[in-house]
PDB file of C-alpha atoms and ligand atoms in Angstrom:
ATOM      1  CA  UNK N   1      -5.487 -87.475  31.834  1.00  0.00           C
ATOM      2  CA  UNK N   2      -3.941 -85.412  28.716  1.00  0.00           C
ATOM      3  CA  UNK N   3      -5.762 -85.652  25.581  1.00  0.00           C
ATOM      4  CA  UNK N   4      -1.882 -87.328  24.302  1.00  0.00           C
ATOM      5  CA  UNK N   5      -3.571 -90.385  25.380  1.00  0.00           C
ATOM      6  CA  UNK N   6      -6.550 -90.026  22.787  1.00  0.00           C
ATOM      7  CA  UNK N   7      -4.065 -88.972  20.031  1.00  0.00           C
ATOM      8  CA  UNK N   8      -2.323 -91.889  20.583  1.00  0.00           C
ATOM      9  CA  UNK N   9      -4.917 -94.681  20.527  1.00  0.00           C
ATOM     10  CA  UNK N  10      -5.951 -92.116  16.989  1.00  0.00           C
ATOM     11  CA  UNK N  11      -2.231 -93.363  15.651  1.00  0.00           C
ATOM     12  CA  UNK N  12      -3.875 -96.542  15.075  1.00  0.00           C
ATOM     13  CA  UNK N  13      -5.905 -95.729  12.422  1.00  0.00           C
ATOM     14  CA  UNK N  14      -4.568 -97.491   9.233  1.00  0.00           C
ATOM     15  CA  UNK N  15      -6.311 -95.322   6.844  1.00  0.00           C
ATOM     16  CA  UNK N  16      -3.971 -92.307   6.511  1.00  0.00           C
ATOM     17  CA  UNK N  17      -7.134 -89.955   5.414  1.00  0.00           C
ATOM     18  CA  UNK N  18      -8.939 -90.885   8.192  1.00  0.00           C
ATOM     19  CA  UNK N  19      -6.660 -90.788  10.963  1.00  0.00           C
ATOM     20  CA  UNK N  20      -5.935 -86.778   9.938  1.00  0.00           C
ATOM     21  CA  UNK N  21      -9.658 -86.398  10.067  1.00  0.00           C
ATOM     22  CA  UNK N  22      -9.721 -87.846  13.457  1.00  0.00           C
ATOM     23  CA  UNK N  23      -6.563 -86.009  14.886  1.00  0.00           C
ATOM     24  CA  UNK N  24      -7.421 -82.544  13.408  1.00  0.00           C
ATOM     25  CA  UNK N  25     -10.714 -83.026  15.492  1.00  0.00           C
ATOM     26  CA  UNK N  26      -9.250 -84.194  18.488  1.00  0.00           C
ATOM     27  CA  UNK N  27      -6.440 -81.435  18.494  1.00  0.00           C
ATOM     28  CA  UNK N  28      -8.867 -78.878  17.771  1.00  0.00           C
ATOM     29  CA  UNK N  29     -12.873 -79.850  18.756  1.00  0.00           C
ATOM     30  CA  UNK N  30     -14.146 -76.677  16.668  1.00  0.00           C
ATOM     31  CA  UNK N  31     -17.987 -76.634  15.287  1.00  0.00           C
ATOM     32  CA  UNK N  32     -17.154 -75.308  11.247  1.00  0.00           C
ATOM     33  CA  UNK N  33     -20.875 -74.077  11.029  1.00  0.00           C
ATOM     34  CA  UNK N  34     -21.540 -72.825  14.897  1.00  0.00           C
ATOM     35  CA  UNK N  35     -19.316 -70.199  16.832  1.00  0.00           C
ATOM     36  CA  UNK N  36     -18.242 -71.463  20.255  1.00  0.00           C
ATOM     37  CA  UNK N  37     -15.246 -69.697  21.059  1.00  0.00           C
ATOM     38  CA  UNK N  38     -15.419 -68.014  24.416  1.00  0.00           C
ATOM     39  CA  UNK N  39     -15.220 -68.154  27.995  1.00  0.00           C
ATOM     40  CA  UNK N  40     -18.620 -69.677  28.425  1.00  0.00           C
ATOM     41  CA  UNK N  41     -18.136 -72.559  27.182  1.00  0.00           C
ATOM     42  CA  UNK N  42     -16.598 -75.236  29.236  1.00  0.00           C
ATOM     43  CA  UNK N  43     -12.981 -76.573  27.047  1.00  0.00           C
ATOM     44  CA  UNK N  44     -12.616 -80.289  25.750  1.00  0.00           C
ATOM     45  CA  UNK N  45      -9.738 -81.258  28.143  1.00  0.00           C
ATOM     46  CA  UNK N  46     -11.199 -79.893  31.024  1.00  0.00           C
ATOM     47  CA  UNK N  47     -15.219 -80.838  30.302  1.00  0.00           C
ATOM     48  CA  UNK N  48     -17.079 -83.641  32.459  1.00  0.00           C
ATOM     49  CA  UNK N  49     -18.494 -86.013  30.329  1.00  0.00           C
ATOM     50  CA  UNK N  50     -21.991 -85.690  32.402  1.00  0.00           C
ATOM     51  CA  UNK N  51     -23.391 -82.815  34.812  1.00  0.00           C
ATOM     52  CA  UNK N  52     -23.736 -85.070  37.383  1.00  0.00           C
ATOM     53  CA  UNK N  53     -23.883 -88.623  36.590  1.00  0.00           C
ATOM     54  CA  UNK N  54     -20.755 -90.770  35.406  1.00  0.00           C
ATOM     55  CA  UNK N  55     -17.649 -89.239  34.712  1.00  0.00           C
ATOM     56  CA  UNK N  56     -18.858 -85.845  36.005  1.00  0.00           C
ATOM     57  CA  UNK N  57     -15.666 -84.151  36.861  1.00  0.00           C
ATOM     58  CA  UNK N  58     -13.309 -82.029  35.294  1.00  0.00           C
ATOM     59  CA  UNK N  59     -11.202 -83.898  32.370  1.00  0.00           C
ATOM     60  CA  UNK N  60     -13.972 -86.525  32.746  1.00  0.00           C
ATOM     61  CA  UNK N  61     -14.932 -86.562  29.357  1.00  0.00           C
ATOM     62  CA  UNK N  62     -11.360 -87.256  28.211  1.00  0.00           C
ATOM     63  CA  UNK N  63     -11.298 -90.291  30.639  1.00  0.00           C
ATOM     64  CA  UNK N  64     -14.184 -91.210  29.277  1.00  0.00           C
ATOM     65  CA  UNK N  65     -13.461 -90.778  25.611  1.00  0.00           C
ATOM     66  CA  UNK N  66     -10.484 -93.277  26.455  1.00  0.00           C
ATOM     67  CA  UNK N  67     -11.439 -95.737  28.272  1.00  0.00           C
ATOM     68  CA  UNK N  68     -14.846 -96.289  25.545  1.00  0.00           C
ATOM     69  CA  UNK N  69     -11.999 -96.991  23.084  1.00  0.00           C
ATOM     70  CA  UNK N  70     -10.059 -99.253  24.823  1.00  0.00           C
ATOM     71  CA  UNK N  71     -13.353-101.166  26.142  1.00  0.00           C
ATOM     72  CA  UNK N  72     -14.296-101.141  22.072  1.00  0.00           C
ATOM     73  CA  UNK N  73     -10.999-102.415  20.700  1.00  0.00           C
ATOM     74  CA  UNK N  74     -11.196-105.381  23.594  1.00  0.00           C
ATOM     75  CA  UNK N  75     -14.434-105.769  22.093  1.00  0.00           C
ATOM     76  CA  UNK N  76     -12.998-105.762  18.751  1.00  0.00           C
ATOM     77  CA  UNK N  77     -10.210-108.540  19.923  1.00  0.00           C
ATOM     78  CA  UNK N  78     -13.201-110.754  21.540  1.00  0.00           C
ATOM     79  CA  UNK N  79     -15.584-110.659  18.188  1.00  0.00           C
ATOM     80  CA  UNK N  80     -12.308-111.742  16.393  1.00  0.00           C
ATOM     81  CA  UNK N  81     -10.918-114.296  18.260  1.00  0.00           C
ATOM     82  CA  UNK N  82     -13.835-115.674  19.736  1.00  0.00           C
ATOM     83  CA  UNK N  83     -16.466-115.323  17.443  1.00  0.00           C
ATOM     84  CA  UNK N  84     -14.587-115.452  13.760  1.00  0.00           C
ATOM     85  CA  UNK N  85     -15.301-112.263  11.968  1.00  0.00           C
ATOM     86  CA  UNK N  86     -13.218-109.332  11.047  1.00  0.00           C
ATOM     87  CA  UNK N  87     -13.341-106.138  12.538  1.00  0.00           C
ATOM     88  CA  UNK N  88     -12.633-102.957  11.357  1.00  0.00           C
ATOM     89  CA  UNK N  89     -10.537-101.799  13.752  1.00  0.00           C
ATOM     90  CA  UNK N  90     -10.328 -97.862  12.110  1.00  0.00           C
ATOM     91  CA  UNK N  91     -13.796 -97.319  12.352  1.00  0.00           C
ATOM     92  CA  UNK N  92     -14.243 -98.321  15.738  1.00  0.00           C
ATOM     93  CA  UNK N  93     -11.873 -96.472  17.129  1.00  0.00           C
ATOM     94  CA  UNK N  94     -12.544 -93.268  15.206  1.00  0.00           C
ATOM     95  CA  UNK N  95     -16.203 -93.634  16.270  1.00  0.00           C
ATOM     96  CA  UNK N  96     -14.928 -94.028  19.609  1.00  0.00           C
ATOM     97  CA  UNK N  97     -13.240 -90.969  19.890  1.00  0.00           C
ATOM     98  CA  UNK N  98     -15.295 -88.878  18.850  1.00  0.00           C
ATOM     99  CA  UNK N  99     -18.729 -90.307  20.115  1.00  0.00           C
ATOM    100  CA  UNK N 100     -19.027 -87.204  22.613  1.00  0.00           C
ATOM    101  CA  UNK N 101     -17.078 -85.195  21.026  1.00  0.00           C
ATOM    102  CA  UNK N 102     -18.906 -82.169  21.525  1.00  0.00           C
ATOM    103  CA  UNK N 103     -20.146 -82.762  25.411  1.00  0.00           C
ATOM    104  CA  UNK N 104     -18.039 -79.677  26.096  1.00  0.00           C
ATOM    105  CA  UNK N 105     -19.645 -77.190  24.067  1.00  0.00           C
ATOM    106  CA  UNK N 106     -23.149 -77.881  25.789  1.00  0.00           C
ATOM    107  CA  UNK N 107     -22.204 -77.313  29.400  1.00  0.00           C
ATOM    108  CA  UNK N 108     -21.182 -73.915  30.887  1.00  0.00           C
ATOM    109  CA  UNK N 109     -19.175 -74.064  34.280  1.00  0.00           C
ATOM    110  CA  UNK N 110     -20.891 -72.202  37.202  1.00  0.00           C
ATOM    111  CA  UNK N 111     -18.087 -72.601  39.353  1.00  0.00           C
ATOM    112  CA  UNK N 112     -15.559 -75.601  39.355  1.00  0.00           C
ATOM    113  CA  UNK N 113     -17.258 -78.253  39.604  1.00  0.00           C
ATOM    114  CA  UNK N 114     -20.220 -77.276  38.933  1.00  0.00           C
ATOM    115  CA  UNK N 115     -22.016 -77.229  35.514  1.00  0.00           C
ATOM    116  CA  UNK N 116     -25.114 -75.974  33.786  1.00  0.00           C
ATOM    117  CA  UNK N 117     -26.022 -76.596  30.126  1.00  0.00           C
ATOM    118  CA  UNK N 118     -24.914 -74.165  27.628  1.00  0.00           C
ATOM    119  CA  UNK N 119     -27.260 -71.665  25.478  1.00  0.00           C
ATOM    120  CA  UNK N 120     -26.070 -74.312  22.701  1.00  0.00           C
ATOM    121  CA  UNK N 121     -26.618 -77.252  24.769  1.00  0.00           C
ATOM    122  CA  UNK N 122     -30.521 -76.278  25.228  1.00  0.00           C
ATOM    123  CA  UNK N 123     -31.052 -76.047  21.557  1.00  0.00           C
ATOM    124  CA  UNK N 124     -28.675 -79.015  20.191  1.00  0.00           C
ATOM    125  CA  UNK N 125     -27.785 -82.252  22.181  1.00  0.00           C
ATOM    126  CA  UNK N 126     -24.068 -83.630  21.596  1.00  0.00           C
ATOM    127  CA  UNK N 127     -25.088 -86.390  19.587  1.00  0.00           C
ATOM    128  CA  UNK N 128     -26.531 -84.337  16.705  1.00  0.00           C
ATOM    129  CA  UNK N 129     -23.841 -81.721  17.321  1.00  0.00           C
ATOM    130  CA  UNK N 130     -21.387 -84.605  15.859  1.00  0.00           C
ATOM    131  CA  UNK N 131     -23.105 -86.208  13.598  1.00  0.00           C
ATOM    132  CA  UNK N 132     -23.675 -82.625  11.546  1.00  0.00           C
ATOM    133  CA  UNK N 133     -20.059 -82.279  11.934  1.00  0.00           C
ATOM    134  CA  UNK N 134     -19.024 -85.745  11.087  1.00  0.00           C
ATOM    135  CA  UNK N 135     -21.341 -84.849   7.952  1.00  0.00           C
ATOM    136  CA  UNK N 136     -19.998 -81.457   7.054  1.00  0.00           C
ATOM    137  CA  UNK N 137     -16.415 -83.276   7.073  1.00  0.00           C
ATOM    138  CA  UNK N 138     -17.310 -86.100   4.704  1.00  0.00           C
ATOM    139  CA  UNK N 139     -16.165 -88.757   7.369  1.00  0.00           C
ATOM    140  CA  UNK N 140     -17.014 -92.275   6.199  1.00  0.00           C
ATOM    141  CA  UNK N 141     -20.824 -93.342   6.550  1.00  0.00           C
ATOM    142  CA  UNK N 142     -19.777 -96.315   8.863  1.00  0.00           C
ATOM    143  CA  UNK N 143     -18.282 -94.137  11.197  1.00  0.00           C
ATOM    144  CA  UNK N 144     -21.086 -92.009  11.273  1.00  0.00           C
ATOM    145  CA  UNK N 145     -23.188 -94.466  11.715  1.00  0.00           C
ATOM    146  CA  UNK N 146     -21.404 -95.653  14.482  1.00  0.00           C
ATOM    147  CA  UNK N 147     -21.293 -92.537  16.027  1.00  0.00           C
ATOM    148  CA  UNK N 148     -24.916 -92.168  15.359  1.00  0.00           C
ATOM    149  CA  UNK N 149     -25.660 -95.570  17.249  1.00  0.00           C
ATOM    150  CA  UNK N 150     -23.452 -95.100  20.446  1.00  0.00           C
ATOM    151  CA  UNK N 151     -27.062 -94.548  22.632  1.00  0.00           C
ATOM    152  CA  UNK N 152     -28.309 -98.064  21.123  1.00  0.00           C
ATOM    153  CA  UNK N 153     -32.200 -98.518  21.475  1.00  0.00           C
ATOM    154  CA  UNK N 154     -31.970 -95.078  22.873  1.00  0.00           C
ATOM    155  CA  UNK N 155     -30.672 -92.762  20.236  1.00  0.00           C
ATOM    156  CA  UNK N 156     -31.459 -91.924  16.906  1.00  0.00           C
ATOM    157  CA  UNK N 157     -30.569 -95.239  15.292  1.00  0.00           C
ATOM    158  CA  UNK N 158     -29.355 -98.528  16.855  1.00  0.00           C
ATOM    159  CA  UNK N 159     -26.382-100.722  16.056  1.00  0.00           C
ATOM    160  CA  UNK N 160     -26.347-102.042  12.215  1.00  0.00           C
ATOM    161  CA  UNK N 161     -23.085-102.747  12.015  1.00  0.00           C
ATOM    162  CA  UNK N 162     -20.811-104.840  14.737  1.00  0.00           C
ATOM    163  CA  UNK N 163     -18.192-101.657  14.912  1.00  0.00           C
ATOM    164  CA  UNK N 164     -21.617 -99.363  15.894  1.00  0.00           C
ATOM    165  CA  UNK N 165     -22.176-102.575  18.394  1.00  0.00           C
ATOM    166  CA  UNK N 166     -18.656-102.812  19.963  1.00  0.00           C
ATOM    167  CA  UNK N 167     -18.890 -98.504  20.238  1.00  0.00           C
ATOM    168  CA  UNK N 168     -22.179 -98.836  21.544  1.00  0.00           C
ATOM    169  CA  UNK N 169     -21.273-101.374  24.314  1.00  0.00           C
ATOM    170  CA  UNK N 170     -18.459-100.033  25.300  1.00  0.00           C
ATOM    171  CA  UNK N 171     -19.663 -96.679  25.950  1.00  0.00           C
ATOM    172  CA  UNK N 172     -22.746 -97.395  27.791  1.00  0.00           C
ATOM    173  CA  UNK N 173     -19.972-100.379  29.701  1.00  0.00           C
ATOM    174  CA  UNK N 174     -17.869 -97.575  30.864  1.00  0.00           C
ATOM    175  CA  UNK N 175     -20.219 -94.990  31.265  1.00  0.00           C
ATOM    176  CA  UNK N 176     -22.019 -97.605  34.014  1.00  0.00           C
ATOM    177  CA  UNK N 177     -18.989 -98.925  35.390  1.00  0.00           C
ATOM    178  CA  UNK N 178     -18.406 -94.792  36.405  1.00  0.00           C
ATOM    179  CA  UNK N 179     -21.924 -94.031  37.526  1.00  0.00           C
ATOM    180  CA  UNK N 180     -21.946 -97.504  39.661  1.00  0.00           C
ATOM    181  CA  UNK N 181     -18.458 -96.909  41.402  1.00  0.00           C
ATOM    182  CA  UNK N 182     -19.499 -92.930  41.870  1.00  0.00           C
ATOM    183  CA  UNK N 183     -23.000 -94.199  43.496  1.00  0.00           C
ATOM    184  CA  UNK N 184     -20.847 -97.258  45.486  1.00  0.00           C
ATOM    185  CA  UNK N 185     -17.589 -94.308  46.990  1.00  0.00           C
ATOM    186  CA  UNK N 186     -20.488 -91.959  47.929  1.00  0.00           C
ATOM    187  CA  UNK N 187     -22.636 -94.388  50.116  1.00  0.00           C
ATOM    188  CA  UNK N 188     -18.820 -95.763  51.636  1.00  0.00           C
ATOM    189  CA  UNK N 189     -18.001 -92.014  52.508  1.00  0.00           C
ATOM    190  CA  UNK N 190     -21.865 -91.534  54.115  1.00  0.00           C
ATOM    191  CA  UNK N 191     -21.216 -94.836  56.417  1.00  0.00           C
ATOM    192  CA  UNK N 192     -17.885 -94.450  57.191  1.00  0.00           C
ATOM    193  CA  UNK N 193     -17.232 -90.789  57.737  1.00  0.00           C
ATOM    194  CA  UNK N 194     -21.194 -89.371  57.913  1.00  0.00           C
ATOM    195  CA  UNK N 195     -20.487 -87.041  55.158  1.00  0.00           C
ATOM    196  CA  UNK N 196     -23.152 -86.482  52.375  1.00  0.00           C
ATOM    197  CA  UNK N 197     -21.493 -85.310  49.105  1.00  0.00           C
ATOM    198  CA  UNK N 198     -23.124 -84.250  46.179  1.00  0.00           C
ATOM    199  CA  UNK N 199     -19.987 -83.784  44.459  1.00  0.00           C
ATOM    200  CA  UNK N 200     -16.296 -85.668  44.758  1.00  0.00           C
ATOM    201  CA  UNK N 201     -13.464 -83.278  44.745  1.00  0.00           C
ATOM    202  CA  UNK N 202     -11.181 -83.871  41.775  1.00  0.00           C
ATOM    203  CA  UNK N 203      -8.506 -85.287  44.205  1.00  0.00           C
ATOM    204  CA  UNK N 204     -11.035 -88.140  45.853  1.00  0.00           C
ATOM    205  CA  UNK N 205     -11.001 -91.278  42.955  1.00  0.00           C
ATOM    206  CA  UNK N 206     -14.358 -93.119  43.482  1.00  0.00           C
ATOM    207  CA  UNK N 207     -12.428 -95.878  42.291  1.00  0.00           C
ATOM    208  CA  UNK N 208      -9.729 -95.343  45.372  1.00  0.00           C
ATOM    209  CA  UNK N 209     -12.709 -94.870  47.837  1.00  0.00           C
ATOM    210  CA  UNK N 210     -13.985 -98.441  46.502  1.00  0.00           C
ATOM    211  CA  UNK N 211     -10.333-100.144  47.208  1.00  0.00           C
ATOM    212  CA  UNK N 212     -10.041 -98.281  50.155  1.00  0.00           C
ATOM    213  CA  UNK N 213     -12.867-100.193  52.068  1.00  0.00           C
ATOM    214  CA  UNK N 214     -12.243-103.312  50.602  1.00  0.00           C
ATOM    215  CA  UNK N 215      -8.827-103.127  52.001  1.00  0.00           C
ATOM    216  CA  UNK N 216      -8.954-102.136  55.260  1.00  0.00           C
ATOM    217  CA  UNK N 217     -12.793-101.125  56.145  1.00  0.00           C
ATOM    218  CA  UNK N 218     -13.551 -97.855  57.351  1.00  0.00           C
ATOM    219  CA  UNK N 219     -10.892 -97.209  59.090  1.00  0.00           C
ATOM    220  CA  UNK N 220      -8.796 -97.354  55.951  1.00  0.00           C
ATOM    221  CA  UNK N 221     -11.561 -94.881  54.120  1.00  0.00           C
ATOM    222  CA  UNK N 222     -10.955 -92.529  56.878  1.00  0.00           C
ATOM    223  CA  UNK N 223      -7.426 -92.948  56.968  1.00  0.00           C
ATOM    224  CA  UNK N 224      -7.058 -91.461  53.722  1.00  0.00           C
ATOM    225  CA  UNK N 225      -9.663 -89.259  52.885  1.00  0.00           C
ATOM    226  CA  UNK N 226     -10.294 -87.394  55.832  1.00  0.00           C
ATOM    227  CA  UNK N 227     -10.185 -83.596  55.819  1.00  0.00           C
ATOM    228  CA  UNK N 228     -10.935 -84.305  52.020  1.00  0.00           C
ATOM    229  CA  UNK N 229     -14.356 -84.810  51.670  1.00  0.00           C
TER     230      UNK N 229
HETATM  231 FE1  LIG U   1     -23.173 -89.825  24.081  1.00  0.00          FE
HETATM  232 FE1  LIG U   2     -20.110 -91.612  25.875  1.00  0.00          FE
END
């Protein structure tokens, strides 16, 4: 998936200041305050979003990133329609995309496929790598804060606010969707074709693996992945 996608869903922001905050970032994840050019660090486009839990596969994180918006702007449609109050719909989906915007910078990448944390990564976690950056460029405090809230009960702060809510549940919604189906194509390819594998090749969709047994058993899972795994 091409970070286009994210720049696209960032077209949406009404707020002409704050969508150019949001693309400059996107088109260019740079720390101001912390130097991170170089080869050891693993690039935004091609980062997993986890070493080895969901979305942990090259260009993950960009998957990731875009399917947490569009989970939080359904959100956003539901709390509307359903439940009577307005949204706003700019700072959720700036939060959104850049909730983890700086994964990338705290993984290194052994080998492809394979990633370790960064020298970075063991000093400063992801979230506080955004928030100071958020910070530094004087983005509104309600999109800090719901950047600040995407862990819930688990991170710094929890949800105030029901943009920080919708970012929140949407994140940890797709981020368990991911890990589940991952978990789910792993134990299909151990029963069907007695193959352990720690890690999917970029080619083999857990999400393919999944439809492939429901539609035609194992046969269907060896059919097409085979020689793949
Ligand atoms: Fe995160
Ligand atoms: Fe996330």
């Amino acid at each position: 998936m091409k970070d286009d996608n994210l720049l696209a869903i960032a077209g949406g922001i009404k707020d002409a200041e704050l969508r150019e905050k949001v693309v400059a970032m996107l088109r260019d994840p740079r720390l101001s305050m912390i130097e991170t050019e170089g080869s050891q660090y693993t690039a935004f486009a091609k980062s997993p979003a986890s070493k080895r839990r969901h979305h942990s596969y090259e260009n993950g994180l960009v998957v990731h990133t875009y399917s947490t918006a569009k989970i939080a702007l359904c959100l956003s449609d539901i709390i509307e329609e359903v439940y009577g109050v307005k949204v706003d719909r700019d700072t959720v989906i700036a939060a959104a995309l850049l909730h983890d915007l700086f994964k990338h910078v705290t993984y290194n990448e052994v080998y492809p496929g394979k990633y370790t944390t960064s020298r970075l990564g063991e000093r400063l976690d992801h979230m506080s790598l955004i928030i100071g950056e958020l910070y530094a460029r004087r983005f509104p405090l309600d999109v800090i804060h719901a950047v600040a809230a995407h862990h819930g009960d688990n991170g710094p702060i929890a949800p105030q606010t029901l943009e920080a809510l919708a970012v929140h549940l949407a994140d940890s919604t797709d981020a368990t969707m991911s890990d589940k189906v991952l978990f789910a194509a792993k134990d299909i390819l151990r029963d069907c074709m007695g193959v352990e594998v720690q890690t999917l090749p970029l080619e083999v969709s857990p999400f393919k693996v999944v439809a492939a047994k429901k539609e035609g058993g194992c046969g269907e899972v060896k059919r097409r992945f085979s020689g793949m795994v």
